mmCIF file of C-alpha atoms and ligand atoms in Angstrom:
data_model
loop_
_atom_site.group_PDB
_atom_site.id
_atom_site.type_symbol
_atom_site.label_atom_id
_atom_site.label_comp_id
_atom_site.label_asym_id
_atom_site.label_seq_id
_atom_site.Cartn_x
_atom_site.Cartn_y
_atom_site.Cartn_z
ATOM 1 C CA MET A 1 19.986 86.474 33.886
ATOM 2 C CA MET A 2 18.152 84.582 31.151
ATOM 3 C CA GLN A 3 21.114 85.001 28.775
ATOM 4 C CA GLU A 4 23.467 83.476 31.363
ATOM 5 C CA SER A 5 21.182 80.489 31.885
ATOM 6 C CA ILE A 6 21.001 79.901 28.145
ATOM 7 C CA ALA A 7 24.778 80.119 27.776
ATOM 8 C CA ALA A 8 25.348 77.699 30.678
ATOM 9 C CA LEU A 9 22.827 75.204 29.302
ATOM 10 C CA THR A 10 24.312 75.457 25.799
ATOM 11 C CA ALA A 11 27.718 74.577 27.205
ATOM 12 C CA GLU A 12 26.308 71.591 29.096
ATOM 13 C CA ILE A 13 24.410 70.284 26.101
ATOM 14 C CA THR A 14 27.419 70.518 23.777
ATOM 15 C CA THR A 15 29.809 68.805 26.168
ATOM 16 C CA ALA A 16 27.567 66.209 27.881
ATOM 17 C CA GLU A 17 28.908 62.630 27.749
ATOM 18 C CA LEU A 18 26.576 60.359 25.784
ATOM 19 C CA ASN A 19 28.464 57.055 25.815
ATOM 20 C CA ASN A 20 26.059 54.604 27.379
ATOM 21 C CA PRO A 21 22.323 54.040 27.858
ATOM 22 C CA ALA A 22 22.379 55.586 31.362
ATOM 23 C CA GLU A 23 23.964 58.810 30.092
ATOM 24 C CA LEU A 24 21.562 58.921 27.163
ATOM 25 C CA ASP A 25 18.635 58.575 29.555
ATOM 26 C CA ALA A 26 19.915 61.265 31.901
ATOM 27 C CA PHE A 27 20.427 63.639 28.963
ATOM 28 C CA ARG A 28 16.929 63.013 27.638
ATOM 29 C CA ILE A 29 15.348 63.703 31.046
ATOM 30 C CA SER A 30 17.452 66.790 31.833
ATOM 31 C CA TYR A 31 17.221 68.578 28.525
ATOM 32 C CA LEU A 32 14.382 67.152 26.456
ATOM 33 C CA GLY A 33 11.843 66.098 29.086
ATOM 34 C CA ARG A 34 8.664 68.004 29.859
ATOM 35 C CA LYS A 35 10.054 68.857 33.302
ATOM 36 C CA GLY A 36 13.653 69.276 32.127
ATOM 37 C CA ARG A 37 15.824 72.325 32.424
ATOM 38 C CA LEU A 38 15.185 73.485 28.881
ATOM 39 C CA ALA A 39 11.436 73.354 29.597
ATOM 40 C CA ASP A 40 12.136 75.502 32.710
ATOM 41 C CA LEU A 41 13.729 78.177 30.546
ATOM 42 C CA PHE A 42 10.740 78.138 28.175
ATOM 43 C CA ASP A 43 8.555 78.743 31.256
ATOM 44 C CA GLN A 44 10.710 81.723 32.245
ATOM 45 C CA LEU A 45 10.194 83.273 28.816
ATOM 46 C CA LYS A 46 7.187 85.139 30.212
ATOM 47 C CA THR A 47 9.477 87.080 32.577
ATOM 48 C CA VAL A 48 11.593 88.346 29.663
ATOM 49 C CA PRO A 49 10.907 91.979 28.643
ATOM 50 C CA ALA A 50 8.614 92.149 25.636
ATOM 51 C CA GLU A 51 11.206 93.654 23.300
ATOM 52 C CA ASP A 52 13.638 90.713 23.922
ATOM 53 C CA LYS A 53 11.047 87.930 23.865
ATOM 54 C CA ARG A 54 11.367 87.190 20.187
ATOM 55 C CA ALA A 55 15.183 86.898 20.201
ATOM 56 C CA VAL A 56 15.312 84.832 23.409
ATOM 57 C CA GLY A 57 12.548 82.571 22.089
ATOM 58 C CA GLN A 58 14.554 81.899 18.937
ATOM 59 C CA GLN A 59 17.673 81.125 21.015
ATOM 60 C CA LEU A 60 15.730 78.635 23.136
ATOM 61 C CA ASN A 61 14.251 76.940 20.096
ATOM 62 C CA ALA A 62 17.681 76.618 18.481
ATOM 63 C CA LEU A 63 19.057 75.131 21.709
ATOM 64 C CA LYS A 64 16.212 72.626 21.885
ATOM 65 C CA GLN A 65 16.887 71.497 18.308
ATOM 66 C CA GLN A 66 20.598 71.192 19.085
ATOM 67 C CA ALA A 67 19.861 69.009 22.137
ATOM 68 C CA GLN A 68 17.488 66.816 20.158
ATOM 69 C CA ALA A 69 20.032 66.423 17.332
ATOM 70 C CA ARG A 70 22.812 65.412 19.760
ATOM 71 C CA PHE A 71 20.534 62.932 21.446
ATOM 72 C CA ASP A 72 19.338 61.348 18.155
ATOM 73 C CA GLU A 73 22.851 61.020 16.840
ATOM 74 C CA ALA A 74 24.175 59.451 20.045
ATOM 75 C CA GLN A 75 21.235 57.049 20.212
ATOM 76 C CA GLN A 76 21.705 55.889 16.623
ATOM 77 C CA ALA A 77 25.389 55.358 17.239
ATOM 78 C CA ALA A 78 24.601 53.307 20.369
ATOM 79 C CA GLU A 79 22.127 51.133 18.478
ATOM 80 C CA ALA A 80 24.587 50.516 15.628
ATOM 81 C CA THR A 81 27.253 49.470 18.114
ATOM 82 C CA ALA A 82 24.853 47.123 19.900
ATOM 83 C CA ASP A 83 23.968 45.397 16.616
ATOM 84 C CA ASN A 84 27.576 44.752 15.733
ATOM 85 C CA ALA A 85 28.845 43.835 19.161
ATOM 86 C CA PRO A 86 30.133 40.269 19.305
ATOM 87 C CA ALA A 87 28.251 38.176 21.869
ATOM 88 C CA ASN A 88 31.515 36.562 22.834
ATOM 89 C CA PRO A 89 34.559 38.674 21.996
ATOM 90 C CA ASP A 90 36.840 35.619 22.231
ATOM 91 C CA PHE A 91 34.908 33.734 19.547
ATOM 92 C CA ASP A 92 36.879 33.036 16.374
ATOM 93 C CA TYR A 93 34.692 34.267 13.553
ATOM 94 C CA THR A 94 36.925 32.729 10.905
ATOM 95 C CA LEU A 95 36.029 29.164 11.960
ATOM 96 C CA PRO A 96 34.062 27.180 9.347
ATOM 97 C CA PRO A 97 30.357 26.668 10.240
ATOM 98 C CA VAL A 98 29.070 23.506 11.902
ATOM 99 C CA PRO A 99 26.852 21.813 9.268
ATOM 100 C CA ASN A 100 23.161 21.584 10.185
ATOM 101 C CA ALA A 101 22.298 17.884 10.233
ATOM 102 C CA LEU A 102 19.037 17.439 8.304
ATOM 103 C CA GLY A 103 17.003 14.319 8.971
ATOM 104 C CA THR A 104 16.082 11.679 6.448
ATOM 105 C CA ARG A 105 12.619 10.576 5.467
ATOM 106 C CA HIS A 106 11.313 7.377 6.951
ATOM 107 C CA PRO A 107 11.159 4.592 4.325
ATOM 108 C CA LEU A 108 7.469 4.020 5.107
ATOM 109 C CA SER A 109 6.731 7.694 4.406
ATOM 110 C CA LEU A 110 8.689 7.520 1.154
ATOM 111 C CA VAL A 111 6.797 4.458 -0.047
ATOM 112 C CA ARG A 112 3.424 5.741 1.148
ATOM 113 C CA GLU A 113 3.868 9.013 -0.715
ATOM 114 C CA GLU A 114 5.089 7.270 -3.850
ATOM 115 C CA MET A 115 2.077 4.924 -3.810
ATOM 116 C CA LEU A 116 -0.353 7.815 -3.336
ATOM 117 C CA ARG A 117 1.325 9.775 -6.143
ATOM 118 C CA ILE A 118 0.979 6.857 -8.562
ATOM 119 C CA PHE A 119 -2.704 6.295 -7.763
ATOM 120 C CA GLY A 120 -3.309 10.048 -7.727
ATOM 121 C CA ARG A 121 -2.187 10.252 -11.345
ATOM 122 C CA ILE A 122 -5.121 8.036 -12.381
ATOM 123 C CA GLY A 123 -7.650 9.941 -10.318
ATOM 124 C CA PHE A 124 -7.654 8.230 -6.918
ATOM 125 C CA ALA A 125 -8.011 10.880 -4.194
ATOM 126 C CA VAL A 126 -6.951 10.174 -0.603
ATOM 127 C CA ALA A 127 -9.560 9.350 2.076
ATOM 128 C CA GLU A 128 -8.776 8.797 5.739
ATOM 129 C CA GLY A 129 -10.711 7.500 8.719
ATOM 130 C CA PRO A 130 -10.439 6.799 12.465
ATOM 131 C CA GLU A 131 -8.072 4.188 13.898
ATOM 132 C CA ILE A 132 -10.571 3.304 16.630
ATOM 133 C CA GLU A 133 -13.527 1.746 14.895
ATOM 134 C CA ASP A 134 -16.739 -0.077 15.617
ATOM 135 C CA ASP A 135 -17.644 -3.616 14.679
ATOM 136 C CA TRP A 136 -19.868 -2.406 11.827
ATOM 137 C CA HIS A 137 -17.145 -0.638 9.852
ATOM 138 C CA ASN A 138 -14.412 -3.164 10.602
ATOM 139 C CA PHE A 139 -16.365 -6.402 10.161
ATOM 140 C CA THR A 140 -20.133 -6.477 9.685
ATOM 141 C CA ALA A 141 -20.412 -4.048 6.761
ATOM 142 C CA LEU A 142 -17.543 -5.900 5.082
ATOM 143 C CA ASN A 143 -19.456 -9.174 5.099
ATOM 144 C CA PHE A 144 -17.487 -10.902 7.854
ATOM 145 C CA PRO A 145 -19.706 -13.681 9.214
ATOM 146 C CA GLU A 146 -20.487 -13.582 12.940
ATOM 147 C CA ASN A 147 -18.139 -16.461 13.677
ATOM 148 C CA HIS A 148 -15.288 -15.396 11.372
ATOM 149 C CA PRO A 149 -11.917 -16.074 13.036
ATOM 150 C CA ALA A 150 -10.719 -12.488 12.331
ATOM 151 C CA ARG A 151 -13.215 -11.280 14.962
ATOM 152 C CA ASP A 152 -11.531 -13.482 17.529
ATOM 153 C CA MET A 153 -9.920 -11.725 20.491
ATOM 154 C CA GLN A 154 -6.628 -13.301 19.379
ATOM 155 C CA ASP A 155 -6.483 -11.099 16.279
ATOM 156 C CA THR A 156 -8.243 -7.892 17.234
ATOM 157 C CA PHE A 157 -7.507 -5.312 19.914
ATOM 158 C CA PHE A 158 -10.796 -4.332 21.502
ATOM 159 C CA VAL A 159 -11.057 -0.975 23.269
ATOM 160 C CA GLU A 160 -12.603 -0.649 26.709
ATOM 161 C CA SER A 161 -14.069 2.565 28.055
ATOM 162 C CA ARG A 162 -12.617 4.087 31.223
ATOM 163 C CA THR A 163 -15.549 2.801 33.258
ATOM 164 C CA GLY A 164 -14.587 -0.730 32.368
ATOM 165 C CA GLY A 165 -17.293 -1.549 29.832
ATOM 166 C CA MET A 166 -17.015 -1.434 26.064
ATOM 167 C CA VAL A 167 -17.215 2.017 24.481
ATOM 168 C CA ASP A 168 -20.684 2.921 23.231
ATOM 169 C CA SER A 169 -21.095 3.683 19.585
ATOM 170 C CA ALA A 170 -21.541 7.422 19.880
ATOM 171 C CA ASP A 171 -20.225 9.138 16.819
ATOM 172 C CA ASP A 172 -21.425 8.041 13.490
ATOM 173 C CA ASN A 173 -23.925 6.662 11.064
ATOM 174 C CA SER A 174 -23.291 3.080 12.142
ATOM 175 C CA GLN A 175 -26.307 3.508 14.423
ATOM 176 C CA THR A 176 -28.535 3.621 11.406
ATOM 177 C CA HIS A 177 -27.382 0.187 10.311
ATOM 178 C CA GLN A 178 -27.226 -1.503 13.665
ATOM 179 C CA SER A 179 -29.496 -2.326 16.513
ATOM 180 C CA THR A 180 -29.383 0.180 19.355
ATOM 181 C CA ASN A 181 -27.222 -2.150 21.446
ATOM 182 C CA PRO A 182 -23.815 -0.647 22.210
ATOM 183 C CA GLN A 183 -21.210 -2.307 20.047
ATOM 184 C CA PRO A 184 -17.605 -2.905 21.021
ATOM 185 C CA HIS A 185 -14.950 -0.574 19.649
ATOM 186 C CA LEU A 186 -11.637 -1.863 18.402
ATOM 187 C CA LEU A 187 -8.397 -0.812 16.759
ATOM 188 C CA ARG A 188 -9.088 -1.247 13.055
ATOM 189 C CA THR A 189 -7.528 -4.418 11.653
ATOM 190 C CA HIS A 190 -7.485 -3.041 8.089
ATOM 191 C CA THR A 191 -8.111 0.233 6.259
ATOM 192 C CA SER A 192 -11.178 -1.316 4.579
ATOM 193 C CA THR A 193 -13.079 0.525 7.321
ATOM 194 C CA VAL A 194 -12.473 3.704 5.343
ATOM 195 C CA GLN A 195 -13.893 2.037 2.215
ATOM 196 C CA VAL A 196 -17.119 1.461 4.139
ATOM 197 C CA ARG A 197 -17.185 5.060 5.362
ATOM 198 C CA VAL A 198 -16.567 6.385 1.859
ATOM 199 C CA MET A 199 -19.271 4.149 0.333
ATOM 200 C CA GLU A 200 -21.736 5.241 3.025
ATOM 201 C CA THR A 201 -21.161 8.958 2.653
ATOM 202 C CA GLU A 202 -19.851 9.883 -0.788
ATOM 203 C CA PRO A 203 -21.717 10.269 -4.077
ATOM 204 C CA LEU A 204 -21.062 7.785 -6.892
ATOM 205 C CA PRO A 205 -18.851 7.168 -8.774
ATOM 206 C CA ILE A 206 -16.253 6.586 -6.010
ATOM 207 C CA ARG A 207 -12.545 6.558 -6.759
ATOM 208 C CA ARG A 208 -10.584 6.676 -3.516
ATOM 209 C CA VAL A 209 -7.306 5.495 -2.068
ATOM 210 C CA MET A 210 -6.987 5.108 1.690
ATOM 211 C CA PRO A 211 -3.626 4.943 3.477
ATOM 212 C CA GLY A 212 -3.440 4.256 7.190
ATOM 213 C CA ARG A 213 -2.197 2.435 10.242
ATOM 214 C CA VAL A 214 -3.792 -0.860 11.251
ATOM 215 C CA PHE A 215 -3.468 -3.141 14.276
ATOM 216 C CA ARG A 216 -3.518 -6.890 14.845
ATOM 217 C CA ASN A 217 -2.978 -8.793 18.037
ATOM 218 C CA GLU A 218 0.134 -10.620 16.897
ATOM 219 C CA ALA A 219 3.507 -11.357 18.459
ATOM 220 C CA ILE A 220 6.215 -9.030 17.088
ATOM 221 C CA SER A 221 8.834 -10.774 14.967
ATOM 222 C CA ALA A 222 10.903 -10.162 11.833
ATOM 223 C CA ARG A 223 7.864 -11.030 9.711
ATOM 224 C CA ALA A 224 4.891 -9.878 11.829
ATOM 225 C CA HIS A 225 3.988 -6.831 13.883
ATOM 226 C CA MET A 226 1.010 -5.681 15.928
ATOM 227 C CA MET A 227 0.987 -2.386 14.020
ATOM 228 C CA PHE A 228 1.563 -1.824 10.318
ATOM 229 C CA HIS A 229 0.385 0.314 7.409
ATOM 230 C CA GLN A 230 -1.837 -0.305 4.422
ATOM 231 C CA VAL A 231 -2.845 1.490 1.287
ATOM 232 C CA GLU A 232 -6.231 0.383 0.018
ATOM 233 C CA GLY A 233 -8.220 1.627 -2.939
ATOM 234 C CA ILE A 234 -11.759 1.387 -4.187
ATOM 235 C CA PHE A 235 -13.487 2.222 -7.450
ATOM 236 C CA ILE A 236 -17.270 1.986 -7.829
ATOM 237 C CA ASP A 237 -19.236 2.964 -10.905
ATOM 238 C CA GLU A 238 -21.587 1.444 -13.450
ATOM 239 C CA GLY A 239 -20.066 -1.390 -15.493
ATOM 240 C CA VAL A 240 -16.752 -1.774 -13.625
ATOM 241 C CA SER A 241 -15.144 -5.157 -14.388
ATOM 242 C CA PHE A 242 -12.243 -7.303 -13.247
ATOM 243 C CA ALA A 243 -10.379 -6.136 -16.368
ATOM 244 C CA ASP A 244 -10.398 -2.581 -14.956
ATOM 245 C CA LEU A 245 -8.976 -3.894 -11.699
ATOM 246 C CA LYS A 246 -6.187 -5.769 -13.478
ATOM 247 C CA GLN A 247 -5.260 -2.719 -15.525
ATOM 248 C CA THR A 248 -5.049 -0.537 -12.411
ATOM 249 C CA VAL A 249 -2.806 -3.072 -10.675
ATOM 250 C CA TYR A 250 -0.577 -3.479 -13.766
ATOM 251 C CA TYR A 251 -0.211 0.267 -14.008
ATOM 252 C CA PHE A 252 0.619 0.662 -10.311
ATOM 253 C CA VAL A 253 3.193 -2.155 -10.151
ATOM 254 C CA GLN A 254 5.015 -1.037 -13.283
ATOM 255 C CA GLU A 255 5.078 2.594 -12.137
ATOM 256 C CA LEU A 256 6.481 1.570 -8.757
ATOM 257 C CA PHE A 257 8.859 -1.266 -9.641
ATOM 258 C CA GLY A 258 9.546 -0.881 -13.377
ATOM 259 C CA ALA A 259 8.169 -2.139 -16.679
ATOM 260 C CA ASP A 260 10.102 -5.427 -16.569
ATOM 261 C CA ILE A 261 8.160 -6.714 -13.552
ATOM 262 C CA ASN A 262 5.608 -9.481 -14.197
ATOM 263 C CA ILE A 263 2.306 -9.648 -12.349
ATOM 264 C CA ARG A 264 0.003 -12.573 -11.680
ATOM 265 C CA PHE A 265 -3.374 -12.871 -9.988
ATOM 266 C CA ARG A 266 -3.810 -15.900 -7.767
ATOM 267 C CA PRO A 267 -7.404 -16.861 -6.820
ATOM 268 C CA SER A 268 -8.072 -16.264 -3.137
ATOM 269 C CA PHE A 269 -10.843 -15.535 -0.669
ATOM 270 C CA PHE A 270 -11.792 -12.376 1.241
ATOM 271 C CA PRO A 271 -15.217 -11.868 2.818
ATOM 272 C CA PHE A 272 -15.661 -8.465 1.146
ATOM 273 C CA THR A 273 -14.735 -9.282 -2.473
ATOM 274 C CA GLU A 274 -15.988 -11.832 -4.982
ATOM 275 C CA PRO A 275 -14.053 -12.978 -6.933
ATOM 276 C CA SER A 276 -10.879 -12.308 -4.924
ATOM 277 C CA ALA A 277 -7.227 -12.594 -5.824
ATOM 278 C CA GLU A 278 -3.788 -12.242 -4.331
ATOM 279 C CA ILE A 279 -1.398 -10.068 -6.335
ATOM 280 C CA ASP A 280 2.048 -11.576 -6.966
ATOM 281 C CA ILE A 281 4.934 -9.854 -8.726
ATOM 282 C CA THR A 282 8.328 -11.036 -9.971
ATOM 283 C CA CYS A 283 10.687 -11.439 -7.022
ATOM 284 C CA LEU A 284 12.783 -8.285 -6.987
ATOM 285 C CA ILE A 285 15.741 -9.992 -5.352
ATOM 286 C CA CYS A 286 16.315 -12.812 -7.850
ATOM 287 C CA LYS A 287 14.319 -11.369 -10.790
ATOM 288 C CA GLY A 288 12.293 -14.566 -10.913
ATOM 289 C CA ALA A 289 15.176 -17.036 -10.839
ATOM 290 C CA GLY A 290 14.340 -18.219 -7.327
ATOM 291 C CA CYS A 291 15.867 -17.272 -3.962
ATOM 292 C CA ASN A 292 15.166 -17.743 -0.268
ATOM 293 C CA ILE A 293 13.071 -14.540 -0.081
ATOM 294 C CA CYS A 294 10.556 -15.892 -2.640
ATOM 295 C CA LYS A 295 10.983 -19.449 -1.341
ATOM 296 C CA TYR A 296 12.442 -20.358 -4.782
ATOM 297 C CA SER A 297 9.130 -19.641 -6.558
ATOM 298 C CA GLY A 298 10.308 -16.476 -8.341
ATOM 299 C CA TRP A 299 7.144 -14.672 -7.126
ATOM 300 C CA VAL A 300 6.375 -12.485 -4.095
ATOM 301 C CA GLU A 301 2.934 -11.393 -2.878
ATOM 302 C CA ILE A 302 2.248 -7.665 -2.558
ATOM 303 C CA GLY A 303 -1.448 -7.530 -1.696
ATOM 304 C CA GLY A 304 -4.990 -8.659 -2.222
ATOM 305 C CA CYS A 305 -7.810 -7.463 -4.466
ATOM 306 C CA GLY A 306 -11.164 -8.347 -5.939
ATOM 307 C CA MET A 307 -14.579 -7.179 -7.066
ATOM 308 C CA VAL A 308 -16.534 -5.608 -4.214
ATOM 309 C CA ASP A 309 -19.029 -8.202 -2.945
ATOM 310 C CA PRO A 310 -22.642 -7.215 -3.766
ATOM 311 C CA ALA A 311 -23.511 -7.742 -0.090
ATOM 312 C CA VAL A 312 -20.945 -5.066 0.844
ATOM 313 C CA LEU A 313 -22.482 -2.640 -1.655
ATOM 314 C CA GLU A 314 -25.935 -3.350 -0.216
ATOM 315 C CA ASN A 315 -24.673 -2.716 3.323
ATOM 316 C CA ALA A 316 -23.564 0.724 2.138
ATOM 317 C CA LYS A 317 -26.946 1.347 0.449
ATOM 318 C CA ILE A 318 -25.471 1.092 -3.054
ATOM 319 C CA ASP A 319 -27.581 -0.805 -5.609
ATOM 320 C CA PRO A 320 -25.514 -3.866 -6.708
ATOM 321 C CA GLU A 321 -27.773 -4.340 -9.745
ATOM 322 C CA LYS A 322 -26.658 -0.968 -11.075
ATOM 323 C CA TYR A 323 -23.168 -0.513 -9.700
ATOM 324 C CA SER A 324 -20.071 -2.662 -9.419
ATOM 325 C CA GLY A 325 -16.562 -1.934 -8.232
ATOM 326 C CA TYR A 326 -13.167 -3.242 -7.378
ATOM 327 C CA ALA A 327 -10.951 -2.836 -4.332
ATOM 328 C CA TRP A 328 -7.432 -3.713 -3.376
ATOM 329 C CA GLY A 329 -5.183 -3.529 -0.347
ATOM 330 C CA MET A 330 -1.420 -3.559 0.020
ATOM 331 C CA GLY A 331 0.923 -3.388 2.999
ATOM 332 C CA ILE A 332 3.271 -0.406 2.925
ATOM 333 C CA GLU A 333 5.857 -2.318 4.997
ATOM 334 C CA ARG A 334 5.692 -5.223 2.551
ATOM 335 C CA ILE A 335 6.331 -2.973 -0.437
ATOM 336 C CA ALA A 336 9.089 -1.052 1.357
ATOM 337 C CA MET A 337 10.782 -4.352 2.302
ATOM 338 C CA LEU A 338 10.727 -5.445 -1.347
ATOM 339 C CA LYS A 339 11.777 -2.070 -2.701
ATOM 340 C CA TYR A 340 14.687 -1.549 -0.288
ATOM 341 C CA GLN A 341 15.383 -5.229 0.428
ATOM 342 C CA ILE A 342 14.754 -4.875 4.149
ATOM 343 C CA LYS A 343 14.618 -8.252 5.861
ATOM 344 C CA ASP A 344 13.242 -7.418 9.331
ATOM 345 C CA LEU A 345 9.892 -5.696 9.919
ATOM 346 C CA ARG A 346 11.005 -4.479 13.332
ATOM 347 C CA LEU A 347 13.534 -2.086 11.803
ATOM 348 C CA PHE A 348 10.680 0.234 10.785
ATOM 349 C CA THR A 349 9.734 1.005 14.374
ATOM 350 C CA GLU A 350 13.018 0.743 16.256
ATOM 351 C CA ASN A 351 14.254 4.190 15.150
ATOM 352 C CA ASP A 352 17.833 3.008 14.807
ATOM 353 C CA MET A 353 19.641 5.956 13.230
ATOM 354 C CA ARG A 354 22.005 3.652 11.334
ATOM 355 C CA PHE A 355 18.951 2.253 9.545
ATOM 356 C CA LEU A 356 17.046 5.514 9.048
ATOM 357 C CA ARG A 357 20.065 7.446 7.727
ATOM 358 C CA GLN A 358 20.232 5.186 4.680
ATOM 359 C CA PHE A 359 17.122 6.721 3.153
ATOM 360 C CA GLU A 360 16.680 9.856 1.103
ATOM 361 C CA ALA A 361 17.567 13.039 2.975
ATOM 362 C CA LEU A 362 14.899 15.690 3.320
HETATM 363 ZN ZN1 ZN B 1 13.449 -14.469 -5.306
#
């Protein structure tokens, strides 16, 4: 009886079809499962006469191994086939691949990174700050008089809270400098706000460069925008002079535009520096000969700079008798326009692919 069952099961196991997942599953349940037919036979082993038990046991074990081996082999074969199966059998695998179109880097990113690399090589580390600022960091700490026209609603975007009033100064150390009256928040009009934050919080000497987005309430045209980017820098230590400032600017301009570019400092006025200067360089279009871009002067302006006003140092609790420093600011758009000879500021934000594709691919 037992011998017949074993023979029948052996025949079934050797001939079972194992061509698809359903058949594989059925085989596993019937022959390998805990409640399968092979398990049944193992249960019946106790009914076998004692003298035959050993031989029958060996037969059953051999059969179990055979079933397991068949199952493993069929399963591996099924998996290999699944891996190689074409998703679409009609697809022509000899076709050349469709190239993956990589993007290009935005010209403002290219120029920003290049500027930061150049200043990084002489020890200026990047500092960043919030785009929504308070009056202290944007104006008061930077020595803007109460009635300075830059504070006018025409130039500055003020931020209102959701309840309709001006946002309270909640976050930062400006409270320590100001009265407890809530002060209006605004979109920063320059990255000098980060200079104030760095001077207030970092140990001396300070050598920082601050890139960022700034906002002015201006009509958008080829030459003006309500949003643009600056890179500013500040250096504060004992005995810093205007000569140090000039050397830093010379170094930067020649690294960025080449050694044949001339630089001149034109006296100017900013509330936060004294003395102050505008930085002009040789017009890159006409090489100084005169063209309509430089209004036939041979010079173009790239930014402003100066020695940090002692009042600004005092506002940041730095002793102006002991320390001095210089600062500068440049527009990234301005430099990109000169470098790539771009004539319309609006191109930077319009995302016209014909414009963007002209710059270095990633
Ligand atoms: Zn020119």
